[in-house]
Steps between C-alpha positions, in 0.01 A plus 500: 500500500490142519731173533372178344564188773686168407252262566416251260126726412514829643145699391688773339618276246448130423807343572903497369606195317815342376538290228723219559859501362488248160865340629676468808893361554544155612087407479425122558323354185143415509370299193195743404275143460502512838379819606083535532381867515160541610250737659580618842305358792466666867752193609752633301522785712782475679744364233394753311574756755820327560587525147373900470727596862835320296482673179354862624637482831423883553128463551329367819233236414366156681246245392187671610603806396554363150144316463343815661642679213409203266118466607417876509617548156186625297363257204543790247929466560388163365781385751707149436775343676715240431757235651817306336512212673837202493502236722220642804715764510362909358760602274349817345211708487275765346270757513250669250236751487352802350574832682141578599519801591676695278328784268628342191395174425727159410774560731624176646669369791787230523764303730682207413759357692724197520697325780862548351582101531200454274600770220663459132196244394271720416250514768500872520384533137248243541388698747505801339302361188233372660456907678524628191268311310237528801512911476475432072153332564382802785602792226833615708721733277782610717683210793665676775766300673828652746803329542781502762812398327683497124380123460153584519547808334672326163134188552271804489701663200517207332122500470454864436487682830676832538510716793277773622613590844693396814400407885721538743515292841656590774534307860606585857522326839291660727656403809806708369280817410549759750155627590601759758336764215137320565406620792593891437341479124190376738493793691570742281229364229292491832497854525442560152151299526603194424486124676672189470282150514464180342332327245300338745429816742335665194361149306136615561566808295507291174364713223769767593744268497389395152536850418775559604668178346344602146706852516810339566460191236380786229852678523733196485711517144337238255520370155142493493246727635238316722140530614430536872437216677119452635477497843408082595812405254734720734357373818516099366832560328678772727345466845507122420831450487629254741829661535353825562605552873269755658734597782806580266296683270493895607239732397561832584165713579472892407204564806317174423572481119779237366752716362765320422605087528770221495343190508691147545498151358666297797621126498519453861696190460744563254564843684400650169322809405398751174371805449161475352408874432624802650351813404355859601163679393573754271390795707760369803792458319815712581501456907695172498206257568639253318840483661303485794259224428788288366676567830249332715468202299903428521477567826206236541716288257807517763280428832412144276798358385433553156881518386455604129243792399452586103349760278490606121469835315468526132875647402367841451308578830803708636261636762450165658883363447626782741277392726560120499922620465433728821357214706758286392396252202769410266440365169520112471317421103314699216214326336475587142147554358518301166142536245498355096201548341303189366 
């Protein structure tokens, strides 16, 4: 059993993306002569992070959290990223690269998105075309894309996209979260053999960790089956993750074994936070680890400040949707996986 997070580029899979709606009511006009896109440079950061929080505002990302993402990306995903630029100001973006580590070759990534003032000029499709032609000249056959509303939907089926399968996110505050179940789930796991700690407590324990994390990633639903991920690529990637807050993150120990984990992306100052992964090891599952793990991290969440907590599950992981309904989630958006083939 696992639960994907909602962080811009969990490990278990590479990231969700939205296209863009293609029109929005009452948009300003914007004389496309005017509008320079361009590669992405690390100054762009922050608009571009500005621009990502407005148009997915279910995901927790900042600026270094973006470029970490950005600069670990391996040369084979023959990553690019782009900028739509009007008058100093970032008006879209976009993202592009091959899936490198799925079994199947050619699968590629994409996100485009456009500030809704700036839409109805065609800077999403310009956008768009330029991904598209980049993952024609790396040998892509199949784009995979999600989207978040019936705008987006109709730009994606415009070009060809249909849908494959549906994410759903779900948020909670965890100051409101009564946690009075923590502390007897504690002891009674306790007796059972089983410890609560954090990420950091048990940091040292790294390969088993790894391990662990692998498991978990290998059962989430997926359009694509993937390779596991080599050990330094999870460490720079996953471990690496600014936003990865080792205090929040639980890790709960069978003996001295990681069993089972719920591990947090926190934006301290936008009181912010995602579930990364949450998961149990295969031979654990069925003692309510998970419910357990996810417990403490709220919990953490609450003592913080951090007003708004999210997760996703793929539409069809019942197992983990009575868990999230049980602690108290409520739906807020479904991301729909788009693909076309090329």
């Amino acid at each position: 059993m696992a639960s994907s997070g909602v962080v811009i580029f969990p490990a278990g899979r590479l990231f969700s993306i939205s296209l863009a709606p293609a029109v929005a009511e009452n948009a300003s006009v914007i004389e496309r002569t005017r509008v320079d896109i361009r590669p992405f440079h690390d100054a762009d950061a922050v608009a571009a992070t500005n621009l990502f929080r407005l148009l997915v505002p279910d995901f927790v990302l900042t600026p270094p959290a973006l470029l970490q993402w950005m600069q670990t990306m391996p040369d084979e995903a023959h990553p690019r990223f782009w900028v739509a630029e009007t008058a100093g100001e970032v008006v879209g973006s976009a993202e592009a690269f091959l899936n490198w580590r799925t079994q199947e070759s050619g699968i590629a990534s994409l996100w485009s998105g456009v500030l809704p003032h700036a839409r109805r000029q065609g800077i999403g499709s310009r956008l768009y075309d330029l991904a598209e032609t980049h993952f024609r000249a790396h040998g892509a056959r199949r784009i995979e894309t999600s989207v978040v509303d019936e705008d987006g939907r109709r730009f994606a089926e415009r070009r060809g996209f249909v849908h494959s399968r549906t994410e759903r996110f779900s948020a909670l505050d965890p100051r409101t979260v009564d946690l009075s179940e923590l502390r007897r789930l504690a002891e009674e796991k306790a007796e059972e053999g089983f410890r609560l700690a954090t990420l950091r407590e048990v940091l040292h324990e790294q390969r088993e960790l790894y391990t662990l994390w692998q498991e978990a990633a290998a059962d989430m639903p997926r359009d694509d089956p993937t390779q596991p991920q080599p050990y330094d690529e999870w460490r720079e990637r996953v471990l690496g993750n600014p936003l990865l807050d080792l205090d929040a993150s639980a890790v709960v120990l069978a003996g001295e074994r990681p069993a089972s984990f719920a591990w947090l992306a926190v934006d301290p100052e936008g009181r912010r936070a995602a579930h990364t992964l949450t998961g149990t090891a295969r031979a654990f599952r069925g003692h309510n680890l998970a419910r357990l793990a996810k417990l403490a991290g709220i919990a953490r969440c609450a003592e913080h400040g951090i007003d708004l907590l999210v997760t996703s599950n793929d539409s069809a992981n019942a197992a983990m949707l009575a868990i999230n309904t049980r602690l108290g989630y409520r739906p807020t958006i479904e991301h729909l996986t788009m693909t076309r083939g090329l």
